[in-house]
Amino acid sequence: MNSPSETAFVTQLVAAPIEISDSARLVDAPVVSVLMLAYNHEAYLHQAIEGALQQQTDFPFEIVIGEDCSQDRTRAVALHYQEKYPERLRIVYAERNVGAMENLMRVMRLCRGSIIAICEGDDYWIDPHKLAQQVRILNERPKVGIVFHSTWFSFDEKEALEGPYVAWHGDKWFGPREVILGGGGFMPTPSIVFRKEAMRRMPPGLLKDAPMADFPIQIYAAAGGGAYYIDKPMSVYRRGHPQSWNYTMKNVERVRDFESRANRVVLEMAASLPQYADAFRDYLFRHHLNELLFYHYRNDAARIDIYAQILERNASRFAWHQRLVTRMARKRALMLPAYLVQRLVKETRTRINRKKYLAYV
């Protein structure tokens, strides 16, 4: 019988998954499933698979590759490794392209491990003890739902790695509110290892319209007992190639669609986790205002308008006022133009907890 979380994933699938694996030779009862999404990653997938295969553990693990009908030879690369390592690899696909969210949902449902580690097909791991360290922490801290670490950046046009990205100078525990306020970039995607059962908290259908899965996964995994950070870069996050998220966000209309969908998902998460509703409100305000200030500094009128409209539409929900907006602007040595300030505070109210917010900014 399917668990509640598995049922949610099953009911959302619109294309039946097909699996390529050797059931007679697959490792029994894997503790960890390495979830690897791949689309047009022919040039990178071998590095992602090799990084997972090199993991030295005292527990069994599997690698489940979700191949989404790539237009290049991504599937051929995956098949090569599946034939070479039939005890370790499984390939999941459909007869047509289904997109990143459904690809994620179907692969997550089929993962046999109680712990899931994410490594997308264009990223890779560089430390053979990565999985062992993260699983050890989950075993030692049964309330912690997710473990992550710092990562290096790789830009296609550069040979040298940059970073590390996310470095707090020491291992550290973060509470659920800190994870929410950190936003989707709080945990580098190839660093995430979490308990599969934590996804039962996620409302059915939430991921279907989500522009990205990282943020919801981080939040629901951490909602029970927080997240643990290892201050060591053990993975590489690739940026700048045509299939990477940051590359696709260069399109203004894509940004508008992304932010609109992301806003809806955050509000739905807030409704499902009411004990953290204030943290979700703080996150939305800070995120949209930070983006507006950033693009104001770059004189990007199109993106300024996107974030100004979002803030304006939500003004009554969060009851912002002029003093708060201008104070946040001053902290960055920037001042918003008068017309933007007027737009943001036109529905000014005093329902805001002034001391709390002014201390926060």
C-alpha positions in Angstrom: 0.0 0.0 0.0 1.3 3.5 -0.9 2.2 5.9 1.9 0.3 9.3 1.9 3.3 11.0 0.3 3.6 8.3 -2.4 -0.1 8.5 -3.2 0.2 12.3 -3.7 3.0 11.7 -6.2 1.1 9.0 -8.0 -2.1 10.9 -8.5 -0.2 13.8 -10.1 1.6 11.8 -12.8 0.2 12.3 -16.3 2.7 9.9 -18.0 3.3 6.4 -16.9 6.9 5.9 -15.8 9.0 3.2 -17.5 12.0 1.7 -15.7 15.2 0.1 -17.1 16.9 -2.0 -14.4 18.0 -5.5 -13.6 15.8 -6.5 -10.7 17.8 -9.7 -10.1 21.0 -7.9 -9.6 19.9 -4.7 -7.9 21.2 -4.1 -4.4 18.7 -5.1 -1.8 17.1 -2.7 0.6 19.1 0.4 -0.2 19.4 2.9 2.7 20.0 5.9 0.4 18.6 6.6 -3.1 20.6 9.1 -5.1 18.0 11.0 -7.1 19.5 12.2 -10.4 17.4 14.2 -12.9 18.8 14.4 -16.4 17.7 16.4 -19.4 20.1 17.3 -22.2 23.0 16.5 -19.9 25.1 14.4 -22.3 28.2 16.4 -21.7 27.9 16.3 -17.9 26.0 13.1 -16.8 29.1 10.9 -16.6 30.6 13.2 -14.0 27.5 13.1 -11.9 27.3 9.3 -12.0 31.0 8.8 -11.3 30.7 11.1 -8.3 27.9 9.0 -6.9 29.6 5.6 -7.7 32.8 6.6 -5.9 30.9 7.0 -2.5 32.4 4.9 0.2 29.7 3.7 2.6 29.0 0.9 5.0 25.3 0.8 3.8 23.8 0.0 0.4 22.7 2.7 -1.9 21.2 3.0 -5.4 21.3 5.6 -8.1 17.9 6.4 -9.8 18.2 8.5 -13.0 15.2 10.3 -14.2 15.8 10.8 -17.9 13.3 13.2 -19.5 13.4 12.4 -23.3 16.5 14.4 -23.9 17.3 15.7 -27.4 20.9 14.6 -27.1 22.6 11.4 -26.1 21.8 11.7 -22.4 19.9 8.4 -22.3 22.7 6.6 -24.1 25.1 7.8 -21.4 22.8 6.6 -18.7 22.3 3.2 -20.4 26.0 2.7 -20.7 26.4 3.1 -16.9 23.3 1.0 -16.1 24.7 -1.9 -18.2 28.1 -1.5 -16.5 26.7 -1.2 -12.9 23.4 -3.1 -13.0 23.5 -3.6 -9.2 23.5 0.1 -8.6 21.7 2.0 -11.4 18.1 2.3 -12.4 16.8 4.5 -15.2 13.2 6.0 -15.2 11.7 7.7 -18.2 8.4 8.1 -20.0 7.4 8.0 -23.7 7.4 11.8 -23.8 9.0 14.7 -22.1 7.1 15.5 -18.9 9.1 18.4 -17.5 11.3 18.8 -14.4 8.5 18.7 -11.7 6.8 15.5 -12.9 10.2 13.9 -13.5 11.1 14.7 -9.9 7.8 13.4 -8.6 8.0 10.1 -10.4 11.6 9.4 -9.5 11.1 10.3 -5.8 8.1 8.0 -5.6 10.2 5.1 -7.1 13.2 5.7 -4.8 13.5 2.7 -2.4 15.7 4.3 0.2 14.4 5.9 3.3 17.0 8.7 2.7 17.2 10.6 -0.6 20.3 12.4 -1.9 19.9 14.9 -4.8 22.5 15.3 -7.5 21.1 16.7 -10.8 22.7 15.4 -14.0 24.8 18.6 -14.6 26.2 18.7 -11.0 28.6 16.3 -9.3 30.1 15.2 -6.0 33.8 15.4 -5.3 34.2 13.8 -1.8 33.9 10.0 -1.6 32.8 10.3 2.1 30.0 12.8 1.4 27.1 10.3 1.8 28.6 8.5 4.8 29.0 11.8 6.7 25.5 13.0 6.0 23.8 9.7 6.8 25.8 9.5 10.0 24.5 12.9 11.1 20.9 11.8 10.3 21.4 8.6 12.4 22.9 10.6 15.3 20.3 13.3 15.2 16.9 11.5 14.6 14.9 14.8 14.7 17.0 16.5 12.0 15.3 16.0 8.6 17.9 17.3 6.2 21.7 17.6 6.0 23.6 19.9 3.6 27.0 21.4 3.0 28.9 24.0 1.1 29.6 23.6 -2.6 31.9 24.9 -5.4 30.6 26.8 -8.5 31.6 25.7 -12.0 31.1 28.1 -14.8 31.4 26.5 -18.2 33.6 29.1 -19.7 36.1 28.8 -16.8 38.3 25.9 -15.8 38.8 26.9 -12.2 36.1 26.4 -9.6 34.8 29.4 -7.6 33.5 29.5 -4.1 32.8 27.8 -1.9 29.2 28.9 -1.9 27.4 28.8 1.5 30.2 28.8 4.1 29.4 29.4 7.8 32.8 28.6 9.3 31.8 25.6 11.3 29.2 22.9 11.4 25.8 24.3 12.5 22.2 23.4 13.2 19.4 25.6 11.7 15.9 25.8 12.8 12.9 25.6 10.5 12.4 29.4 10.6 16.0 30.0 9.5 15.6 27.6 6.6 12.4 29.5 5.5 14.1 32.9 5.7 17.1 31.6 3.8 15.0 31.0 0.7 15.6 28.4 -2.1 19.3 29.2 -2.3 19.9 28.4 1.4 21.0 24.9 0.6 23.0 24.1 -2.6 21.0 21.4 -4.6 23.8 18.9 -5.0 24.4 19.0 -1.2 21.0 18.0 0.0 20.3 14.7 1.8 17.0 14.3 3.5 14.5 11.8 5.0 11.9 10.6 2.4 9.2 10.3 5.1 9.4 14.1 5.7 7.8 14.7 2.4 4.5 13.4 3.8 4.0 16.9 5.3 3.9 18.3 1.8 0.3 19.0 0.4 -0.6 16.9 -2.6 -0.2 18.8 -5.8 2.2 21.4 -4.3 5.1 20.5 -6.6 3.0 20.3 -9.7 2.9 24.1 -10.2 6.1 24.9 -8.3 8.7 26.6 -10.5 11.5 24.9 -8.5 11.4 22.0 -6.0 14.5 22.9 -3.9 12.7 25.3 -1.6 9.7 23.1 -0.7 11.9 20.1 -0.2 14.2 22.0 2.2 11.2 23.4 4.1 9.2 20.2 4.6 12.3 18.2 5.4 13.4 20.7 8.0 9.9 21.4 9.4 10.1 18.7 12.0 13.5 19.1 13.6 15.5 21.5 11.5 18.5 21.1 9.2 22.2 20.4 9.8 25.1 22.1 7.9 28.5 20.5 7.3 31.1 23.2 6.7 32.9 21.4 3.9 32.5 21.8 0.1 31.8 18.3 -1.2 30.0 19.0 -4.5 30.1 21.2 -7.5 27.1 23.2 -8.8 27.3 24.0 -12.5 26.2 27.4 -13.7 25.9 29.1 -17.0 25.1 26.3 -19.4 21.8 26.4 -21.4 20.0 23.8 -19.2 21.0 25.4 -15.9 18.3 27.3 -13.9 20.3 30.5 -13.6 20.8 30.6 -17.4 17.1 30.2 -18.2 16.2 33.1 -15.8 17.8 35.6 -18.2 14.5 35.9 -19.9 12.3 38.6 -18.4 8.9 36.9 -19.0 10.3 33.7 -17.5 11.2 35.7 -14.4 7.7 37.1 -14.2 6.2 33.6 -14.5 8.6 32.2 -12.0 7.9 34.8 -9.4 4.2 34.5 -9.8 4.2 30.8 -9.4 6.7 30.9 -6.6 4.6 33.4 -4.7 1.6 31.0 -4.9 3.6 28.1 -3.7 5.1 30.0 -0.7 1.6 31.1 0.4 0.4 27.5 0.1 3.3 26.3 2.2 2.5 29.0 4.8 -1.1 27.7 4.9 0.0 24.1 5.4 2.6 25.1 8.1 0.7 27.8 10.1 3.2 27.6 13.0 5.7 29.3 10.6 3.4 31.7 8.8 5.2 34.7 10.2 8.5 33.4 8.8 7.0 32.9 5.3 5.7 36.5 5.4 9.1 37.8 6.4 10.7 35.7 3.6 8.4 37.0 0.9 8.8 40.6 1.9 12.6 40.4 2.1 13.0 38.4 -1.1 10.9 40.7 -3.3 12.3 43.9 -1.9 15.9 42.7 -2.2 15.3 41.8 -5.8 13.7 45.1 -6.5 16.7 47.0 -4.9 19.2 44.8 -6.8 17.6 45.6 -10.2 17.1 49.2 -9.2 20.9 49.4 -8.7 21.4 47.8 -12.1 18.8 50.1 -13.7 16.8 47.2 -15.1 13.4 48.7 -15.6 11.7 45.5 -16.7 12.6 43.6 -13.6 12.0 46.5 -11.3 8.4 46.6 -12.5 8.0 42.8 -11.9 9.0 43.1 -8.2 7.3 46.4 -7.6 4.0 44.9 -8.9 4.4 41.9 -6.6 5.1 44.1 -3.6 2.2 46.4 -4.4 -0.3 43.5 -4.8 0.7 42.1 -1.4 0.9 45.4 0.4 -2.4 44.8 2.3 -1.3 41.3 3.3 1.9 42.4 5.0 1.0 46.0 5.9 4.2 47.6 4.9 4.9 51.3 5.5 7.2 53.9 4.3 9.6 53.9 7.2 10.3 50.2 6.8 10.9 50.4 3.1 13.2 53.4 3.2 15.1 52.0 6.2 15.8 48.8 4.3 16.9 50.8 1.3 19.3 52.9 3.3 21.0 49.8 4.8 22.2 49.0 1.3 23.3 52.7 0.7 20.5 52.9 -1.9 17.3 55.0 -2.0 14.3 53.9 -4.0 12.9 56.5 -6.4 9.9 58.3 -5.0 7.4 56.7 -7.4 8.4 53.2 -6.1 8.1 54.2 -2.5 4.7 55.6 -3.2 3.6 52.4 -4.9 4.8 50.2 -2.0 3.2 52.2 0.7 -0.1 53.4 -0.9 -2.0 51.0 1.3 0.0 51.7 4.4 -1.5 50.3 7.7 -0.3 50.2 11.3 -1.1 46.5 11.7 2.6 45.7 11.4 4.6 44.9 14.5 6.8 47.9 14.1 9.4 46.9 16.8 9.8 43.4 15.4 10.3 44.5 11.8 12.6 47.4 12.5 14.8 45.2 14.6 14.7 42.6 11.8 15.9 45.0 9.1 
